[in-house]
Short mmCIF file of C-alpha atoms and ligand atoms in Angstrom, two decimals:
data_model
loop_
_atom_site.label_atom_id
_atom_site.label_comp_id
_atom_site.label_asym_id
_atom_site.label_seq_id
_atom_site.Cartn_x
_atom_site.Cartn_y
_atom_site.Cartn_z
CA MET A 25 5.37 12.39 -2.98
CA VAL A 26 4.33 14.19 -0.08
CA MET A 27 0.65 14.54 0.86
CA LYS A 28 -0.92 17.62 1.81
CA GLU A 29 -2.88 18.19 5.24
CA SER A 30 -6.25 18.84 3.70
CA MET A 31 -5.96 15.52 1.86
CA THR A 32 -6.01 13.52 5.20
CA LYS A 33 -9.10 13.86 7.46
CA LYS A 34 -8.50 13.07 11.10
CA GLN A 35 -10.65 10.10 11.02
CA ASN A 36 -9.46 7.04 12.84
CA LEU A 37 -8.53 4.46 10.16
CA TYR A 38 -8.38 1.58 12.81
CA ASP A 39 -12.29 2.09 13.20
CA ASN A 40 -12.73 1.55 9.42
CA VAL A 41 -10.46 -1.46 9.48
CA LEU A 42 -12.59 -3.19 12.37
CA ILE A 43 -16.00 -2.22 10.37
CA GLN A 44 -14.69 -3.94 7.37
CA PHE A 45 -13.36 -6.96 9.54
CA ASN A 46 -16.66 -7.24 11.34
CA ASN A 47 -18.61 -7.05 8.04
CA ALA A 48 -16.81 -9.88 6.64
CA ALA A 49 -16.59 -11.85 9.79
CA GLU A 50 -20.31 -11.63 10.29
CA LYS A 51 -21.03 -12.52 6.56
CA MET A 52 -18.99 -15.53 6.53
CA GLY A 53 -19.59 -16.75 10.10
CA LEU A 54 -15.82 -16.53 11.16
CA ASP A 55 -15.04 -18.79 14.34
CA PRO A 56 -15.69 -16.49 17.06
CA HIS A 57 -12.40 -17.32 18.89
CA ILE A 58 -10.27 -16.52 15.73
CA ARG A 59 -12.44 -13.56 15.28
CA LYS A 60 -11.20 -12.23 18.82
CA ILE A 61 -7.54 -13.06 17.87
CA LEU A 62 -7.67 -11.10 14.63
CA ALA A 63 -9.38 -8.02 15.90
CA LYS A 64 -6.32 -7.42 17.72
CA THR A 65 -2.77 -6.63 16.81
CA THR A 66 0.08 -8.91 18.30
CA ASN A 67 3.01 -6.62 18.96
CA GLU A 68 3.09 -2.84 18.97
CA ILE A 69 6.63 -1.36 19.33
CA ILE A 70 6.88 2.43 19.87
CA VAL A 71 10.42 3.94 19.91
CA ASN A 72 11.35 7.53 20.83
CA PHE A 73 14.85 8.09 19.50
CA PRO A 74 17.24 10.96 19.30
CA VAL A 75 18.84 12.38 16.02
CA LYS A 76 21.36 15.10 15.45
CA MET A 77 20.12 17.73 13.11
CA ASP A 78 22.34 19.62 10.68
CA ASP A 79 22.36 22.47 12.88
CA GLY A 80 23.81 20.61 15.68
CA ASN A 81 20.58 20.40 17.71
CA VAL A 82 19.05 17.19 18.88
CA GLN A 83 15.43 16.21 18.06
CA VAL A 84 13.61 13.15 19.54
CA PHE A 85 11.26 11.46 17.13
CA THR A 86 8.58 8.83 17.63
CA GLY A 87 8.71 5.56 15.42
CA TYR A 88 6.06 2.76 15.35
CA ARG A 89 6.24 -0.90 14.20
CA VAL A 90 2.88 -2.60 14.69
CA GLN A 91 2.89 -6.49 14.05
CA HIS A 92 -0.67 -7.58 13.50
CA ASN A 93 -0.39 -11.29 12.52
CA ASN A 94 2.40 -13.72 11.49
CA THR A 95 0.15 -16.93 11.19
CA LEU A 96 0.80 -17.32 7.45
CA GLY A 97 4.52 -16.12 7.56
CA PRO A 98 6.84 -13.40 8.72
CA TYR A 99 5.43 -10.06 9.41
CA LYS A 100 5.54 -7.89 6.36
CA GLY A 101 4.55 -4.31 5.83
CA GLY A 102 5.86 -0.96 4.69
CA LEU A 103 7.25 2.09 6.51
CA ARG A 104 5.44 5.44 6.33
CA TYR A 105 6.99 8.88 7.06
CA HIS A 106 4.22 11.44 7.50
CA GLN A 107 3.36 14.00 10.08
CA ASN A 108 -0.03 12.25 10.68
CA VAL A 109 1.27 8.87 11.52
CA ASP A 110 0.02 7.76 14.97
CA ILE A 111 -0.53 4.42 16.50
CA ASN A 112 -4.04 3.92 15.30
CA MET A 113 -2.94 4.59 11.54
CA ILE A 114 -0.23 2.03 11.99
CA ARG A 115 -2.64 -0.45 13.65
CA ALA A 116 -4.97 0.13 10.49
CA LEU A 117 -2.30 -0.22 7.90
CA ALA A 118 -1.02 -3.34 9.82
CA SER A 119 -4.04 -5.24 9.74
CA TRP A 120 -4.65 -4.55 6.17
CA MET A 121 -1.36 -6.05 5.43
CA THR A 122 -2.43 -9.22 7.16
CA TRP A 123 -5.56 -9.24 5.02
CA LYS A 124 -3.59 -8.37 2.00
CA THR A 125 -0.72 -11.02 2.14
CA ALA A 126 -3.56 -13.84 2.97
CA LEU A 127 -5.58 -12.67 -0.13
CA ALA A 128 -2.35 -12.82 -2.27
CA ASP A 129 -1.59 -16.29 -1.03
CA ILE A 130 1.88 -15.39 -0.36
CA PRO A 131 3.51 -16.61 2.93
CA PHE A 132 3.59 -13.54 4.94
CA GLY A 133 1.78 -11.96 7.81
CA GLY A 134 1.04 -8.24 8.33
CA ALA A 135 2.79 -5.25 9.90
CA LYS A 136 3.39 -1.65 9.25
CA GLY A 137 5.58 0.97 10.77
CA GLY A 138 6.51 4.58 10.36
CA ILE A 139 7.70 7.81 11.65
CA GLN A 140 5.74 10.92 12.79
CA VAL A 141 7.71 13.21 10.79
CA ASP A 142 7.10 15.65 8.02
CA PRO A 143 10.00 14.57 5.48
CA THR A 144 9.82 17.83 3.48
CA LYS A 145 11.19 19.88 6.43
CA TYR A 146 14.36 17.81 6.71
CA SER A 147 17.51 17.42 4.56
CA GLN A 148 18.60 13.98 2.85
CA ARG A 149 21.24 13.69 5.30
CA GLU A 150 18.94 14.24 8.22
CA ILE A 151 16.48 11.64 6.69
CA GLU A 152 19.23 9.16 6.63
CA ARG A 153 20.37 9.57 10.12
CA ILE A 154 16.51 9.73 11.20
CA THR A 155 16.22 6.27 9.17
CA ARG A 156 19.31 4.70 10.48
CA ARG A 157 18.77 5.54 14.23
CA PHE A 158 15.02 4.23 13.75
CA THR A 159 16.38 1.08 12.20
CA TYR A 160 18.75 0.77 15.29
CA SER A 161 16.01 1.29 17.78
CA LEU A 162 13.91 -1.29 16.26
CA GLY A 163 16.85 -3.67 16.69
CA SER A 164 15.89 -7.33 16.57
CA ASN A 165 12.20 -6.52 16.29
CA ILE A 166 12.87 -6.60 12.46
CA GLY A 167 14.70 -9.54 10.68
CA PRO A 168 14.77 -11.27 7.37
CA GLU A 169 12.72 -14.26 8.70
CA TYR A 170 10.81 -12.30 11.21
CA ASP A 171 9.49 -8.98 10.18
CA ILE A 172 10.43 -7.33 6.84
CA PRO A 173 9.71 -3.59 6.21
CA ALA A 174 9.35 -2.04 2.69
CA PRO A 175 8.56 1.30 1.31
CA ASP A 176 5.23 3.25 1.63
CA VAL A 177 4.20 6.80 1.52
CA ASN A 178 7.15 9.13 1.55
CA THR A 179 9.71 6.25 1.72
CA ASN A 180 11.61 4.70 -1.19
CA ALA A 181 14.42 2.55 -2.28
CA GLN A 182 17.01 4.76 -0.98
CA ILE A 183 15.65 4.68 2.56
CA MET A 184 15.33 0.83 2.19
CA ALA A 185 19.19 0.76 1.41
CA TRP A 186 20.16 2.66 4.70
CA ILE A 187 17.83 0.26 6.49
CA LEU A 188 19.53 -2.60 4.88
CA ASP A 189 23.13 -1.12 5.65
CA THR A 190 22.31 -0.33 9.36
CA TYR A 191 20.65 -3.69 10.13
CA LEU A 192 23.57 -5.47 8.51
CA SER A 193 26.15 -3.46 10.25
CA GLY A 194 24.53 -4.67 13.66
CA ILE A 195 24.66 -8.41 13.04
CA HIS A 196 27.42 -11.06 12.89
CA PRO A 197 29.41 -10.66 9.75
CA GLN A 198 28.88 -14.34 8.93
CA GLU A 199 25.31 -13.52 8.71
CA ARG A 200 25.29 -10.45 6.63
CA ASN A 201 25.15 -11.94 3.01
CA ARG A 202 22.43 -14.20 3.93
CA SER A 203 20.10 -11.50 5.48
CA VAL A 204 19.52 -8.94 2.81
CA HIS A 205 15.91 -9.97 2.57
CA VAL A 206 15.55 -8.13 5.81
CA VAL A 207 14.01 -5.26 3.92
CA THR A 208 12.25 -5.28 0.33
CA GLY A 209 11.90 -2.39 -2.10
CA LYS A 210 15.65 -2.00 -2.25
CA PRO A 211 17.49 -0.59 -5.20
CA VAL A 212 18.13 -3.12 -7.74
CA ALA A 213 22.00 -2.82 -7.31
CA SER A 214 21.52 -3.53 -3.57
CA GLY A 215 19.63 -6.74 -3.92
CA GLY A 216 16.23 -5.14 -4.83
CA SER A 217 13.98 -6.69 -7.75
CA GLN A 218 13.34 -5.75 -11.26
CA GLY A 219 9.75 -4.22 -11.42
CA ARG A 220 9.33 -3.54 -7.71
CA GLU A 221 9.37 0.22 -7.92
CA LYS A 222 6.51 0.10 -10.21
CA ALA A 223 4.62 -3.13 -8.75
CA THR A 224 2.09 -1.53 -6.85
CA ALA A 225 0.78 0.51 -9.82
CA GLN A 226 1.31 -2.38 -12.27
CA GLY A 227 -0.92 -4.39 -9.90
CA VAL A 228 -3.51 -1.55 -9.81
CA VAL A 229 -3.48 -1.39 -13.76
CA PHE A 230 -3.56 -5.45 -13.88
CA CYS A 231 -6.61 -5.41 -11.87
CA ILE A 232 -8.28 -2.73 -14.10
CA LEU A 233 -7.47 -4.92 -17.16
CA GLU A 234 -9.18 -7.65 -15.59
CA TRP A 235 -12.15 -5.85 -14.67
CA ALA A 236 -12.25 -4.45 -17.96
CA LYS A 237 -12.04 -7.97 -19.78
CA ARG A 238 -14.73 -9.21 -17.36
CA ASN A 239 -16.95 -6.25 -17.95
CA LYS A 240 -16.27 -6.08 -21.71
CA PHE A 241 -15.08 -2.32 -21.33
CA ASP A 242 -12.63 -0.80 -23.66
CA LEU A 243 -9.70 0.89 -22.06
CA ASN A 244 -8.62 2.24 -25.12
CA GLY A 245 -10.04 6.06 -25.00
CA ALA A 246 -11.32 5.65 -21.52
CA SER A 247 -10.84 8.53 -19.15
CA TYR A 248 -9.51 8.33 -15.66
CA PHE A 249 -8.06 10.50 -12.86
CA VAL A 250 -5.52 10.16 -10.24
CA GLN A 251 -5.14 11.36 -6.71
CA GLY A 252 -1.59 11.53 -5.76
CA PHE A 253 1.44 11.49 -8.23
CA GLY A 254 4.02 9.84 -6.34
CA ASN A 255 5.17 6.29 -6.92
CA VAL A 256 1.72 4.53 -7.33
CA GLY A 257 -0.06 7.43 -8.99
CA SER A 258 2.53 8.39 -11.41
CA TRP A 259 3.28 4.82 -12.32
CA ALA A 260 -0.19 3.91 -12.75
CA ALA A 261 -0.45 6.80 -15.27
CA ARG A 262 2.56 5.80 -17.25
CA ILE A 263 1.41 2.27 -17.33
CA MET A 264 -2.18 3.38 -18.48
CA LYS A 265 -0.65 5.48 -21.21
CA PRO A 266 0.15 2.79 -23.65
CA LEU A 267 -3.22 1.19 -23.25
CA GLY A 268 -4.65 4.19 -24.70
CA ALA A 269 -6.43 5.46 -21.60
CA LYS A 270 -6.80 9.26 -21.06
CA LEU A 271 -5.68 10.90 -17.95
CA VAL A 272 -7.84 13.76 -17.46
CA GLY A 273 -7.29 14.94 -13.67
CA VAL A 274 -4.51 14.67 -11.21
CA GLU A 275 -4.24 16.00 -7.67
CA ASP A 276 -1.40 16.37 -5.08
CA VAL A 277 0.08 18.30 -2.38
CA SER A 278 0.21 21.10 -4.75
CA GLY A 279 -3.38 21.16 -5.90
CA ALA A 280 -5.34 19.55 -8.72
CA VAL A 281 -5.24 19.97 -12.46
CA TYR A 282 -7.74 19.05 -15.14
CA ASN A 283 -7.73 18.57 -18.78
CA PRO A 284 -10.73 16.92 -20.61
CA ASN A 285 -8.20 16.36 -23.64
CA GLY A 286 -5.86 14.42 -21.71
CA ILE A 287 -2.81 15.03 -19.78
CA ASP A 288 0.55 13.29 -20.75
CA PRO A 289 1.79 11.56 -17.64
CA ASP A 290 5.47 11.65 -18.81
CA ASP A 291 5.22 15.27 -19.66
CA LEU A 292 3.62 16.05 -16.27
CA LEU A 293 6.40 14.18 -14.66
CA GLU A 294 8.90 16.15 -16.47
CA PHE A 295 7.26 19.29 -15.40
CA MET A 296 6.86 18.28 -11.89
CA SER A 297 10.50 17.66 -11.59
CA LYS A 298 11.32 20.84 -12.94
CA MET A 299 8.79 22.88 -11.21
CA GLY A 300 8.07 20.86 -7.98
CA VAL A 301 4.26 21.48 -8.44
CA LEU A 302 1.35 20.20 -10.80
CA THR A 303 -0.29 23.38 -11.12
CA GLY A 304 0.60 25.58 -14.05
CA PHE A 305 1.01 22.30 -16.36
CA PRO A 306 0.54 23.54 -19.86
CA GLY A 307 -3.14 22.91 -21.17
CA SER A 308 -4.47 22.08 -17.87
CA LYS A 309 -6.82 23.96 -15.79
CA LYS A 310 -6.41 24.38 -11.88
CA ILE A 311 -9.31 22.89 -10.19
CA ASP A 312 -10.21 22.74 -6.30
CA HIS A 313 -10.44 19.56 -4.21
CA THR A 314 -14.43 19.40 -4.54
CA GLN A 315 -14.08 19.66 -8.27
CA PHE A 316 -11.43 17.15 -8.49
CA MET A 317 -13.49 14.53 -6.42
CA SER A 318 -16.47 14.95 -8.79
CA ILE A 319 -14.67 14.76 -12.01
CA LYS A 320 -16.80 12.68 -14.55
CA ALA A 321 -14.56 9.91 -16.07
CA ASP A 322 -14.68 6.19 -16.44
CA ILE A 323 -12.08 5.27 -13.55
CA PHE A 324 -10.80 7.01 -10.49
CA ILE A 325 -7.59 5.80 -8.93
CA PRO A 326 -6.92 7.36 -5.57
CA ALA A 327 -3.29 6.75 -5.00
CA ALA A 328 -2.65 9.03 -1.87
CA LEU A 329 -3.77 8.80 1.67
CA GLY A 330 -6.54 7.19 3.53
CA ASN A 331 -10.16 8.48 4.12
CA GLN A 332 -10.63 10.33 0.74
CA ILE A 333 -13.99 8.95 -0.28
CA THR A 334 -16.34 9.69 2.55
CA GLY A 335 -19.81 10.48 3.37
CA GLU A 336 -18.88 14.03 2.38
CA THR A 337 -17.24 13.16 -1.00
CA ALA A 338 -18.86 9.94 -2.12
CA PRO A 339 -22.05 11.47 -3.44
CA GLY A 340 -20.08 13.54 -6.10
CA ILE A 341 -18.16 10.68 -7.41
CA ASP A 342 -19.01 10.40 -11.07
CA VAL A 343 -17.09 7.14 -12.27
CA LYS A 344 -17.81 3.53 -13.22
CA LEU A 345 -14.73 2.24 -11.40
CA VAL A 346 -12.66 3.03 -8.24
CA ALA A 347 -9.34 0.95 -8.15
CA GLU A 348 -7.81 1.72 -4.76
CA GLY A 349 -4.08 2.30 -5.17
CA ALA A 350 -3.93 3.79 -1.66
CA ASN A 351 -4.50 2.00 1.72
CA GLY A 352 -8.03 2.86 3.14
CA PRO A 353 -8.88 5.73 0.65
CA THR A 354 -12.75 4.69 1.14
CA ASP A 355 -14.21 5.03 4.49
CA PRO A 356 -17.32 2.73 5.40
CA GLU A 357 -19.84 5.55 4.86
CA GLY A 358 -18.07 6.34 1.33
CA ASP A 359 -18.40 2.45 0.57
CA ILE A 360 -22.16 2.61 1.20
CA ILE A 361 -22.77 5.58 -0.93
CA LEU A 362 -20.51 4.08 -3.84
CA GLN A 363 -22.55 0.84 -3.66
CA GLU A 364 -25.91 2.76 -3.79
CA LYS A 365 -24.71 4.78 -6.70
CA GLY A 366 -23.42 1.40 -8.63
CA VAL A 367 -19.74 2.43 -8.62
CA GLU A 368 -17.48 -0.75 -8.50
CA VAL A 369 -14.79 -0.68 -6.13
CA ILE A 370 -11.65 -2.75 -6.41
CA PRO A 371 -10.55 -2.72 -2.87
CA ASP A 372 -6.93 -1.49 -1.50
CA ILE A 373 -6.08 -5.04 -0.26
CA PHE A 374 -6.46 -6.53 -3.69
CA ALA A 375 -5.90 -3.42 -5.84
CA ASN A 376 -2.59 -2.27 -4.20
CA SER A 377 -1.40 -5.99 -3.66
CA GLY A 378 1.21 -5.81 -6.66
CA GLY A 379 3.58 -3.94 -4.16
CA VAL A 380 4.00 -6.83 -1.61
CA ILE A 381 3.61 -9.56 -4.16
CA VAL A 382 6.84 -8.20 -5.93
CA SER A 383 8.25 -7.71 -2.36
CA TYR A 384 7.65 -11.41 -1.98
CA PHE A 385 9.40 -12.03 -5.31
CA GLU A 386 12.34 -10.06 -4.16
CA TRP A 387 12.46 -11.78 -0.77
CA LEU A 388 12.54 -15.15 -2.71
CA GLN A 389 15.10 -13.99 -5.11
CA ASN A 390 17.54 -12.74 -2.14
CA LYS A 391 16.91 -16.21 -0.42
CA ARG A 392 17.92 -18.13 -3.39
CA SER A 393 20.60 -15.52 -4.77
CA GLU A 394 18.68 -15.33 -8.06
CA PHE A 395 17.89 -12.42 -10.26
CA TRP A 396 14.80 -12.56 -12.25
CA ASP A 397 14.05 -10.29 -15.30
CA LEU A 398 11.32 -7.76 -15.43
CA GLU A 399 9.20 -9.98 -17.81
CA ASP A 400 9.35 -12.70 -15.44
CA VAL A 401 8.40 -10.70 -12.55
CA ASP A 402 5.25 -8.93 -14.64
CA THR A 403 4.06 -12.33 -15.85
CA LYS A 404 4.24 -13.89 -12.13
CA LEU A 405 2.67 -10.89 -10.93
CA ARG A 406 -0.17 -10.89 -13.47
CA LYS A 407 -1.00 -14.57 -12.92
CA LYS A 408 -1.42 -13.71 -9.27
CA ILE A 409 -3.82 -10.93 -9.81
CA VAL A 410 -5.86 -12.87 -12.31
CA LYS A 411 -6.15 -15.89 -9.86
CA THR A 412 -7.04 -13.64 -7.07
CA TYR A 413 -9.52 -11.87 -9.01
CA LYS A 414 -11.34 -15.09 -9.68
CA ASN A 415 -11.12 -16.31 -6.05
CA ILE A 416 -12.74 -13.08 -4.82
CA SER A 417 -15.34 -13.02 -7.76
CA ASP A 418 -16.42 -16.81 -6.60
CA ILE A 419 -16.79 -15.71 -2.99
CA ARG A 420 -18.58 -12.65 -4.13
CA LYS A 421 -21.10 -14.90 -5.89
CA GLN A 422 -21.30 -17.50 -3.05
CA TYR A 423 -21.96 -14.68 -0.18
CA ASN A 424 -23.93 -12.39 -2.65
CA THR A 425 -21.59 -9.58 -1.40
CA ASP A 426 -19.66 -6.58 -2.17
CA PHE A 427 -15.97 -6.70 -3.62
CA ARG A 428 -14.29 -5.63 -0.50
CA THR A 429 -16.20 -7.89 1.94
CA ALA A 430 -15.65 -10.79 -0.59
CA ALA A 431 -11.74 -9.97 -0.62
CA ASN A 432 -11.93 -10.06 3.16
CA ILE A 433 -13.59 -13.08 3.29
CA VAL A 434 -11.06 -14.78 1.05
CA SER A 435 -8.25 -13.81 3.53
CA LEU A 436 -10.17 -14.81 6.56
CA ILE A 437 -10.94 -18.19 5.11
CA ARG A 438 -7.46 -18.83 4.74
CA LEU A 439 -6.45 -17.61 8.25
CA GLU A 440 -9.28 -19.41 9.77
CA LYS A 441 -8.10 -22.65 8.26
CA VAL A 442 -4.44 -22.27 9.48
CA TYR A 443 -5.59 -21.29 12.98
CA LYS A 444 -8.02 -24.39 13.11
CA GLU A 445 -5.23 -26.63 11.89
CA ARG A 446 -2.53 -25.58 14.32
CA GLY A 447 -4.89 -24.67 17.25
CA ILE A 448 -4.16 -22.24 20.24
CA PHE A 449 -0.92 -22.71 22.11
CA PRO A 450 -0.92 -24.23 24.81
N1 LIG B 504 3.53 -0.52 1.60
C1 LIG B 504 3.07 -1.55 0.58
C2 LIG B 504 1.66 -1.81 0.99
O1 LIG B 504 0.90 -1.00 1.51
C3 LIG B 504 3.92 -2.54 0.19
C4 LIG B 504 4.31 -3.38 1.48
C5 LIG B 504 5.54 -4.44 1.23
O2 LIG B 504 5.91 -4.39 0.09
O3 LIG B 504 5.68 -5.08 2.22
O4 LIG B 504 1.14 -2.93 0.62
#
C-alpha cells in the first residue's frame, strides 16, 4: 500500500536508531571498540540512473543500498519505494536489520535499500523499467551470498521477480540456477517460499499470542486497531480474525475508519480492491488522524511508516499493547511516554522479524532446492518467535530494562561475541 505524506514526519530515523543503540550499549556495557564500529554503516551505495518513461521522456532516479554490517552473514534487508526515501532513512532501516537478524539468530547481517520515488505516479511498465535499471545499477553490490534484497514498503513479490530476472540475466548462464537466492520474497512459482507474503504479519501475531499467553490475556473478544492496510496490516487483521479479536479501526493513505462493533478484514479488503480507499466502508465512521491515534482498544498494530508514536501522539495512546509491525513507528520520546503510561511495546526488530525469518527459510530452500509446505514454515517461524521472546524476557529481567532495550541487548551480545572471537583485521 502507499503511505500518505501526513503519516510520515520529517524526523531523522537514524537519530532514533542511534539513541536506541546507545541506550542498549550503555546498559550492557558494550565493548567501546565494537560500539564504535556498530555506530557506523559499512558501505553506502547511491546510484543515479536514467529510465525512459512511457511518454518517451527520460527521468533520472536516485537509488540507495546501505550495508550496515555483515559480521553474522550476508547483508540482508528490503527495498523501499517511497518519495521520502533518503540516505538517513536507509541507514536507519539497515541498522535495524542488523539488530533484527542477530536477534532472530539467523546467519545474516543488515542492509536496506530503496528508491526515492512515489510509485503511485508511475505505470506498472515504468515501475518494471525503474526496478530493472536500479538492479542493473547495483550490479555486483548485491548477490546470493553477499547482499540479498527483499520486499519492504511499496515493493512486492512481482518487483522481486523483476530483480531476480535482471540479476540472473547479467551473470554467467552456468551460475543462474544456483543464484535464485539473490532475492527473497519472490513469487512462489519463481522460487519464493510458502508463507513469505504473510510472514511479517504472522510474526506480529505470534508475538501477540506469546504476550497474551504470558500475561493471561484472552485475545478472543479483544479489540485492536491497525495503521496501514498494506501487506503487514491487512495480513495481521486477517490472521487475528480467527482468534476472535475485533478490529475496530484502520488508517491508511485514504484516511481512517472506526467501528467499535468490529470491521471485517476480508470485507474491508474486498471494499478496498473495488473502491481503492478505506473511507466509506459500510458501518464504519470516518475519523481524523488524532482520533485514530487515540482509539481506546487493547492492542495497536502500527504497520505503516516510522515516527508515528511521538511526543505529540503518545499521550493519547490508550491501549495495553503496541505491537510494532512497521520499522521505527515509535520515536524515543514516544517510547518514554508509553513506558510512563504502562503501555507494553513489542519492538519492531522483534515484532516484525517474521518477514526476514521466512526470507531466511526461502534462502535455505533455494540453496537446497527444497520446497517446504506452509505448515512447516509456520511451525518453524513460531518456534523462532517463542524462543526469541524468552531470550529477550531473560535479558529484560537481568538488566531490569524495557522490551526494546532488552531486544537490542540480545542482538548486541551476539555481535559482540563474534567480534571478540574474530578480532579486528589486520
Ligand atoms: N523488509 C522486511 C523487514 O524490514 C523484510 C526484510 C527481508 O526479508 O530481508 O524486515
